[in-house]
mmCIF file of C-alpha atoms and ligand atoms in Angstrom:
data_model
loop_
_atom_site.group_PDB
_atom_site.id
_atom_site.type_symbol
_atom_site.label_atom_id
_atom_site.label_comp_id
_atom_site.label_asym_id
_atom_site.label_seq_id
_atom_site.Cartn_x
_atom_site.Cartn_y
_atom_site.Cartn_z
ATOM 1 C CA MET A 9 -6.375 -13.525 2.569
ATOM 2 C CA LYS A 10 -2.834 -14.079 3.874
ATOM 3 C CA ILE A 11 -0.632 -11.039 4.435
ATOM 4 C CA VAL A 12 3.115 -10.935 3.850
ATOM 5 C CA ALA A 13 4.946 -7.773 4.875
ATOM 6 C CA ALA A 14 8.552 -6.842 4.131
ATOM 7 C CA ASN A 15 10.470 -4.871 6.739
ATOM 8 C CA TRP A 16 13.555 -3.488 5.013
ATOM 9 C CA LYS A 17 14.766 -1.939 8.291
ATOM 10 C CA MET A 18 17.757 0.422 7.751
ATOM 11 C CA ASN A 19 19.068 -1.222 4.580
ATOM 12 C CA LEU A 20 19.585 -0.449 0.882
ATOM 13 C CA THR A 21 20.516 2.669 -1.067
ATOM 14 C CA ARG A 22 18.041 4.473 -3.305
ATOM 15 C CA SER A 23 19.020 2.548 -6.443
ATOM 16 C CA GLU A 24 19.028 -0.783 -4.609
ATOM 17 C CA GLY A 25 15.622 -0.089 -3.074
ATOM 18 C CA LEU A 26 14.091 0.883 -6.401
ATOM 19 C CA ALA A 27 15.576 -2.163 -8.160
ATOM 20 C CA LEU A 28 14.147 -4.412 -5.419
ATOM 21 C CA THR A 29 10.760 -2.693 -5.769
ATOM 22 C CA ASP A 30 10.749 -3.212 -9.544
ATOM 23 C CA ALA A 31 11.608 -6.896 -9.135
ATOM 24 C CA ILE A 32 8.792 -7.353 -6.599
ATOM 25 C CA VAL A 33 6.317 -5.526 -8.851
ATOM 26 C CA LYS A 34 7.276 -7.857 -11.708
ATOM 27 C CA GLY A 35 6.897 -10.922 -9.472
ATOM 28 C CA MET A 36 3.460 -9.821 -8.255
ATOM 29 C CA SER A 37 1.906 -10.659 -11.635
ATOM 30 C CA SER A 38 2.002 -14.346 -10.679
ATOM 31 C CA VAL A 39 0.824 -13.829 -7.083
ATOM 32 C CA LYS A 40 -2.812 -14.515 -6.273
ATOM 33 C CA ASP A 41 -4.749 -13.751 -3.117
ATOM 34 C CA VAL A 42 -1.881 -12.515 -0.955
ATOM 35 C CA LYS A 43 -1.758 -8.972 0.380
ATOM 36 C CA VAL A 44 1.852 -7.790 0.199
ATOM 37 C CA ILE A 45 3.071 -4.788 2.200
ATOM 38 C CA LEU A 46 6.458 -3.085 1.783
ATOM 39 C CA ALA A 47 7.684 -1.268 4.910
ATOM 40 C CA VAL A 48 10.453 0.949 3.604
ATOM 41 C CA PRO A 49 12.691 3.617 5.180
ATOM 42 C CA TYR A 50 11.196 7.148 5.143
ATOM 43 C CA PRO A 51 13.221 8.543 2.209
ATOM 44 C CA PHE A 52 11.976 5.721 -0.045
ATOM 45 C CA LEU A 53 8.261 6.258 0.550
ATOM 46 C CA ALA A 54 7.465 8.632 -2.303
ATOM 47 C CA GLU A 55 9.315 6.787 -5.062
ATOM 48 C CA VAL A 56 8.438 3.263 -3.961
ATOM 49 C CA GLY A 57 4.845 4.429 -3.483
ATOM 50 C CA GLU A 58 4.762 5.798 -7.032
ATOM 51 C CA ARG A 59 6.007 2.474 -8.444
ATOM 52 C CA ILE A 60 3.518 0.270 -6.588
ATOM 53 C CA LYS A 61 0.421 2.451 -6.549
ATOM 54 C CA ASP A 62 -1.340 0.673 -9.414
ATOM 55 C CA VAL A 63 -0.234 -2.843 -8.517
ATOM 56 C CA ARG A 64 -3.019 -5.017 -7.130
ATOM 57 C CA ASN A 65 -2.462 -6.302 -3.583
ATOM 58 C CA LEU A 66 0.772 -4.331 -3.113
ATOM 59 C CA HIS A 67 0.762 -1.717 -0.344
ATOM 60 C CA LEU A 68 3.106 0.839 1.193
ATOM 61 C CA ALA A 69 4.162 1.047 4.855
ATOM 62 C CA ALA A 70 6.528 3.033 7.035
ATOM 63 C CA GLN A 71 8.538 1.538 9.894
ATOM 64 C CA ASN A 72 7.681 4.042 12.636
ATOM 65 C CA CYS A 73 6.015 7.391 13.303
ATOM 66 C CA HIS A 74 5.991 9.953 16.095
ATOM 67 C CA HIS A 75 3.291 9.904 18.769
ATOM 68 C CA GLU A 76 2.426 13.602 18.379
ATOM 69 C CA GLU A 77 0.461 14.961 15.426
ATOM 70 C CA SER A 78 2.980 17.712 14.605
ATOM 71 C CA GLY A 79 5.290 20.234 16.221
ATOM 72 C CA ALA A 80 8.834 20.899 17.381
ATOM 73 C CA PHE A 81 10.256 17.366 17.130
ATOM 74 C CA THR A 82 13.381 17.758 15.018
ATOM 75 C CA GLY A 83 14.150 14.701 12.949
ATOM 76 C CA GLU A 84 10.809 13.009 13.556
ATOM 77 C CA VAL A 85 8.041 12.069 11.129
ATOM 78 C CA SER A 86 4.279 12.237 11.773
ATOM 79 C CA ALA A 87 1.535 9.810 10.830
ATOM 80 C CA LYS A 88 -0.122 12.529 8.749
ATOM 81 C CA MET A 89 3.041 13.021 6.681
ATOM 82 C CA LEU A 90 3.251 9.288 6.038
ATOM 83 C CA ARG A 91 -0.350 9.178 4.848
ATOM 84 C CA SER A 92 0.265 12.159 2.564
ATOM 85 C CA PHE A 93 3.098 10.214 0.926
ATOM 86 C CA GLY A 94 0.800 7.271 0.229
ATOM 87 C CA ALA A 95 1.595 5.000 3.154
ATOM 88 C CA GLU A 96 -1.346 2.843 4.248
ATOM 89 C CA TYR A 97 0.384 0.972 7.086
ATOM 90 C CA VAL A 98 2.982 1.699 9.755
ATOM 91 C CA ILE A 99 5.005 -0.771 11.815
ATOM 92 C CA LEU A 100 4.810 0.177 15.510
ATOM 93 C CA GLY A 101 6.419 -1.332 18.582
ATOM 94 C CA HIS A 102 9.083 -3.329 16.756
ATOM 95 C CA SER A 103 11.444 -4.926 19.300
ATOM 96 C CA GLU A 104 14.354 -2.996 17.783
ATOM 97 C CA ARG A 105 12.564 0.214 18.740
ATOM 98 C CA ARG A 106 11.436 -1.079 22.124
ATOM 99 C CA VAL A 107 15.020 -2.121 23.001
ATOM 100 C CA GLN A 108 17.330 0.331 21.199
ATOM 101 C CA PHE A 109 15.110 3.411 21.438
ATOM 102 C CA VAL A 110 13.498 2.524 24.775
ATOM 103 C CA GLU A 111 9.957 2.832 23.453
ATOM 104 C CA LYS A 112 7.448 2.075 26.168
ATOM 105 C CA CYS A 113 4.106 0.305 25.823
ATOM 106 C CA ARG A 114 2.253 3.533 26.543
ATOM 107 C CA THR A 115 4.037 5.460 23.775
ATOM 108 C CA ILE A 116 3.397 2.638 21.325
ATOM 109 C CA ARG A 117 -0.286 2.621 22.221
ATOM 110 C CA VAL A 118 -0.514 6.405 21.664
ATOM 111 C CA LYS A 119 1.293 5.977 18.325
ATOM 112 C CA MET A 120 -1.335 3.430 17.296
ATOM 113 C CA GLU A 121 -4.141 5.845 18.151
ATOM 114 C CA VAL A 122 -2.497 8.714 16.269
ATOM 115 C CA ALA A 123 -1.752 6.487 13.279
ATOM 116 C CA ILE A 124 -5.357 5.275 13.077
ATOM 117 C CA ALA A 125 -6.711 8.815 13.506
ATOM 118 C CA ASN A 126 -4.618 9.812 10.488
ATOM 119 C CA GLY A 127 -5.774 6.983 8.244
ATOM 120 C CA LEU A 128 -2.955 4.479 8.768
ATOM 121 C CA SER A 129 -3.244 0.852 9.821
ATOM 122 C CA PRO A 130 -0.728 -0.085 12.515
ATOM 123 C CA ILE A 131 1.256 -3.307 12.295
ATOM 124 C CA PHE A 132 1.709 -3.792 16.042
ATOM 125 C CA CYS A 133 4.801 -5.880 16.908
ATOM 126 C CA PHE A 134 5.364 -7.714 20.170
ATOM 127 C CA GLY A 135 7.127 -10.824 21.426
ATOM 128 C CA GLU A 136 9.125 -12.238 24.289
ATOM 129 C CA SER A 137 12.887 -12.009 24.840
ATOM 130 C CA GLU A 138 15.097 -15.078 24.991
ATOM 131 C CA GLU A 139 15.368 -14.696 28.766
ATOM 132 C CA GLN A 140 11.601 -14.519 29.182
ATOM 133 C CA ARG A 141 11.200 -17.741 27.189
ATOM 134 C CA MET A 142 13.978 -19.520 29.096
ATOM 135 C CA LYS A 143 12.233 -18.689 32.376
ATOM 136 C CA GLY A 144 8.828 -19.741 31.065
ATOM 137 C CA ASN A 145 7.527 -16.155 31.205
ATOM 138 C CA HIS A 146 6.710 -15.862 27.490
ATOM 139 C CA TRP A 147 2.937 -16.330 27.863
ATOM 140 C CA LYS A 148 2.745 -13.591 30.467
ATOM 141 C CA ALA A 149 5.085 -11.249 28.549
ATOM 142 C CA VAL A 150 2.997 -11.493 25.390
ATOM 143 C CA LYS A 151 -0.270 -11.071 27.300
ATOM 144 C CA GLY A 152 1.157 -7.944 28.939
ATOM 145 C CA GLN A 153 2.208 -6.359 25.655
ATOM 146 C CA LEU A 154 -1.181 -7.061 24.074
ATOM 147 C CA SER A 155 -3.062 -5.840 27.145
ATOM 148 C CA LEU A 156 -1.226 -2.495 27.043
ATOM 149 C CA GLY A 157 -1.408 -2.358 23.224
ATOM 150 C CA PRO A 158 -4.318 -3.362 20.979
ATOM 151 C CA ASN A 159 -6.529 -4.348 23.919
ATOM 152 C CA MET A 160 -6.545 -0.673 25.002
ATOM 153 C CA LEU A 161 -8.079 0.397 21.683
ATOM 154 C CA THR A 162 -11.744 0.705 20.810
ATOM 155 C CA GLU A 163 -13.457 -1.854 18.591
ATOM 156 C CA ASP A 164 -13.492 0.602 15.697
ATOM 157 C CA GLU A 165 -9.776 1.251 16.126
ATOM 158 C CA VAL A 166 -8.767 -2.396 16.403
ATOM 159 C CA ARG A 167 -10.467 -3.204 13.101
ATOM 160 C CA LYS A 168 -7.564 -1.302 11.487
ATOM 161 C CA VAL A 169 -4.836 -3.220 13.321
ATOM 162 C CA ILE A 170 -2.592 -6.087 12.231
ATOM 163 C CA VAL A 171 -0.566 -7.706 15.008
ATOM 164 C CA ALA A 172 2.805 -9.378 14.458
ATOM 165 C CA TYR A 173 4.284 -11.882 16.922
ATOM 166 C CA GLU A 174 8.055 -11.560 16.692
ATOM 167 C CA PRO A 175 9.935 -13.549 19.356
ATOM 168 C CA VAL A 176 13.041 -11.426 19.923
ATOM 169 C CA TRP A 177 15.327 -14.485 19.954
ATOM 170 C CA ALA A 178 14.200 -15.373 16.426
ATOM 171 C CA ILE A 179 14.812 -11.960 14.825
ATOM 172 C CA GLY A 180 17.814 -11.920 12.510
ATOM 173 C CA SER A 181 19.262 -14.883 14.391
ATOM 174 C CA GLY A 182 18.508 -17.646 11.926
ATOM 175 C CA LEU A 183 16.585 -19.342 14.749
ATOM 176 C CA THR A 184 12.940 -19.675 13.770
ATOM 177 C CA ALA A 185 10.182 -20.673 16.121
ATOM 178 C CA THR A 186 8.994 -24.081 14.960
ATOM 179 C CA ALA A 187 5.571 -24.108 13.321
ATOM 180 C CA ASP A 188 4.185 -25.732 16.490
ATOM 181 C CA GLN A 189 5.813 -23.151 18.806
ATOM 182 C CA ALA A 190 4.529 -20.302 16.648
ATOM 183 C CA GLU A 191 1.027 -21.754 16.331
ATOM 184 C CA GLU A 192 0.625 -22.337 20.071
ATOM 185 C CA MET A 193 1.656 -18.725 20.744
ATOM 186 C CA HIS A 194 -0.677 -17.431 18.015
ATOM 187 C CA LYS A 195 -3.545 -19.353 19.683
ATOM 188 C CA HIS A 196 -2.608 -17.638 22.963
ATOM 189 C CA VAL A 197 -2.560 -14.247 21.190
ATOM 190 C CA ARG A 198 -6.000 -14.949 19.741
ATOM 191 C CA SER A 199 -7.335 -15.802 23.194
ATOM 192 C CA VAL A 200 -5.897 -12.606 24.741
ATOM 193 C CA LEU A 201 -7.526 -10.564 21.965
ATOM 194 C CA TYR A 202 -10.742 -12.580 22.422
ATOM 195 C CA SER A 203 -10.866 -11.702 26.109
ATOM 196 C CA ARG A 204 -11.228 -8.053 25.069
ATOM 197 C CA PHE A 205 -12.910 -8.099 21.658
ATOM 198 C CA ARG A 206 -14.845 -11.410 21.575
ATOM 199 C CA GLU A 207 -15.689 -12.549 17.998
ATOM 200 C CA LEU A 208 -13.964 -9.521 16.488
ATOM 201 C CA ALA A 209 -10.658 -11.084 17.598
ATOM 202 C CA ASN A 210 -11.068 -13.697 14.860
ATOM 203 C CA GLU A 211 -10.803 -10.948 12.242
ATOM 204 C CA ILE A 212 -7.514 -9.457 13.514
ATOM 205 C CA PRO A 213 -4.647 -10.765 11.341
ATOM 206 C CA ILE A 214 -1.798 -12.274 13.398
ATOM 207 C CA LEU A 215 1.507 -12.389 11.496
ATOM 208 C CA TYR A 216 4.617 -14.313 12.497
ATOM 209 C CA GLY A 217 8.065 -12.693 12.191
ATOM 210 C CA GLY A 218 11.541 -13.986 12.972
ATOM 211 C CA SER A 219 13.884 -15.619 10.459
ATOM 212 C CA VAL A 220 11.144 -16.553 7.989
ATOM 213 C CA LYS A 221 12.811 -17.996 4.895
ATOM 214 C CA PRO A 222 11.630 -19.655 1.680
ATOM 215 C CA SER A 223 12.449 -23.007 3.316
ATOM 216 C CA ASN A 224 10.204 -22.600 6.373
ATOM 217 C CA ALA A 225 7.474 -20.218 5.159
ATOM 218 C CA ALA A 226 5.012 -22.806 3.814
ATOM 219 C CA GLU A 227 4.930 -24.789 7.050
ATOM 220 C CA LEU A 228 4.511 -21.680 9.206
ATOM 221 C CA PHE A 229 1.792 -20.201 6.989
ATOM 222 C CA SER A 230 -0.184 -23.471 6.920
ATOM 223 C CA GLN A 231 -0.972 -23.135 10.654
ATOM 224 C CA PRO A 232 -4.574 -22.071 11.319
ATOM 225 C CA ASP A 233 -3.750 -19.040 13.497
ATOM 226 C CA ILE A 234 -0.794 -17.782 11.439
ATOM 227 C CA ASN A 235 -2.296 -15.315 8.990
ATOM 228 C CA GLY A 236 0.967 -14.396 7.287
ATOM 229 C CA GLY A 237 4.462 -13.133 7.990
ATOM 230 C CA LEU A 238 6.630 -10.102 8.669
ATOM 231 C CA ILE A 239 9.912 -10.631 6.883
ATOM 232 C CA GLY A 240 13.232 -8.907 7.619
ATOM 233 C CA GLY A 241 16.442 -10.235 6.085
ATOM 234 C CA ALA A 242 14.798 -12.389 3.422
ATOM 235 C CA SER A 243 12.766 -9.411 2.172
ATOM 236 C CA LEU A 244 15.939 -7.757 0.833
ATOM 237 C CA VAL A 245 16.351 -10.383 -1.904
ATOM 238 C CA ALA A 246 13.508 -10.277 -4.445
ATOM 239 C CA GLU A 247 13.710 -13.973 -5.280
ATOM 240 C CA ASP A 248 13.545 -15.026 -1.615
ATOM 241 C CA PHE A 249 10.807 -12.577 -0.720
ATOM 242 C CA LEU A 250 8.658 -13.632 -3.690
ATOM 243 C CA ALA A 251 9.200 -17.305 -2.802
ATOM 244 C CA ILE A 252 7.892 -16.523 0.712
ATOM 245 C CA VAL A 253 4.898 -14.645 -0.722
ATOM 246 C CA LYS A 254 4.084 -17.612 -2.965
ATOM 247 C CA ALA A 255 4.409 -20.024 -0.020
HETATM 248 P P1 13P B 111 14.291 -11.345 10.219
HETATM 249 O O1 13P B 111 13.336 -11.928 9.199
HETATM 250 O O2 13P B 111 15.539 -10.814 9.618
HETATM 251 O O3 13P B 111 14.527 -12.308 11.350
HETATM 252 O O4 13P B 111 13.557 -10.058 10.858
HETATM 253 C C1 13P B 111 12.271 -10.188 11.337
HETATM 254 C C2 13P B 111 11.771 -8.839 11.677
HETATM 255 O O5 13P B 111 12.226 -8.204 12.613
HETATM 256 C C3 13P B 111 10.706 -8.265 10.834
HETATM 257 O O6 13P B 111 10.171 -7.117 11.409
#
């Protein structure tokens, strides 16, 4: 089953978020065989969770969590708290966190372990920068992030993981990787996962993220190694997001 996840990032007020949720819930009645995940800001979790809890194939996610279980970390949120508010997934290692909040591979790996130990499925994000691609270092960059991320987990742990290839140059830029560019990278991702997990690698969903729109979603999602998408900007408009889900 394909997976389409919305990443609202730091957008929307309470009323806007709830209106968007209601519109998505309504649209889900005509969606078949797609798992849809809404990654919402922390304050939205309880109310959005309440609205989607009985909707088939609609799931709740957070956009980050702390790497410790609990303690004196003012302003932070733990994996256990997220689970207690109904979250099933958590985005980890998004490039905006790697770059703006200087999150290191090691911290992201520990976050994945803590998330899984507390009943959450990580959506592990990775992808090369524009400079890395220009210099031809994108294969190596992606291999490095995967090697220090999901490939450090146990087989039992990795069964819970979704990975999301998000080339940094394509995020919020309007520049999308072509379907061929995305597919060849997804094949590479699969082979890096295969080197660690063998056949189990074929069961790990690999999403594509970066300027996915209703106009390019169908072509991207028709590629054999693209198992769905992680959607930023277009997930803030119900009509666009639902068009992507239906693609
Ligand atoms: P855009 O779809 O806005 O490019 O964002 C992608 C993204 O970062 C999803 O996590």
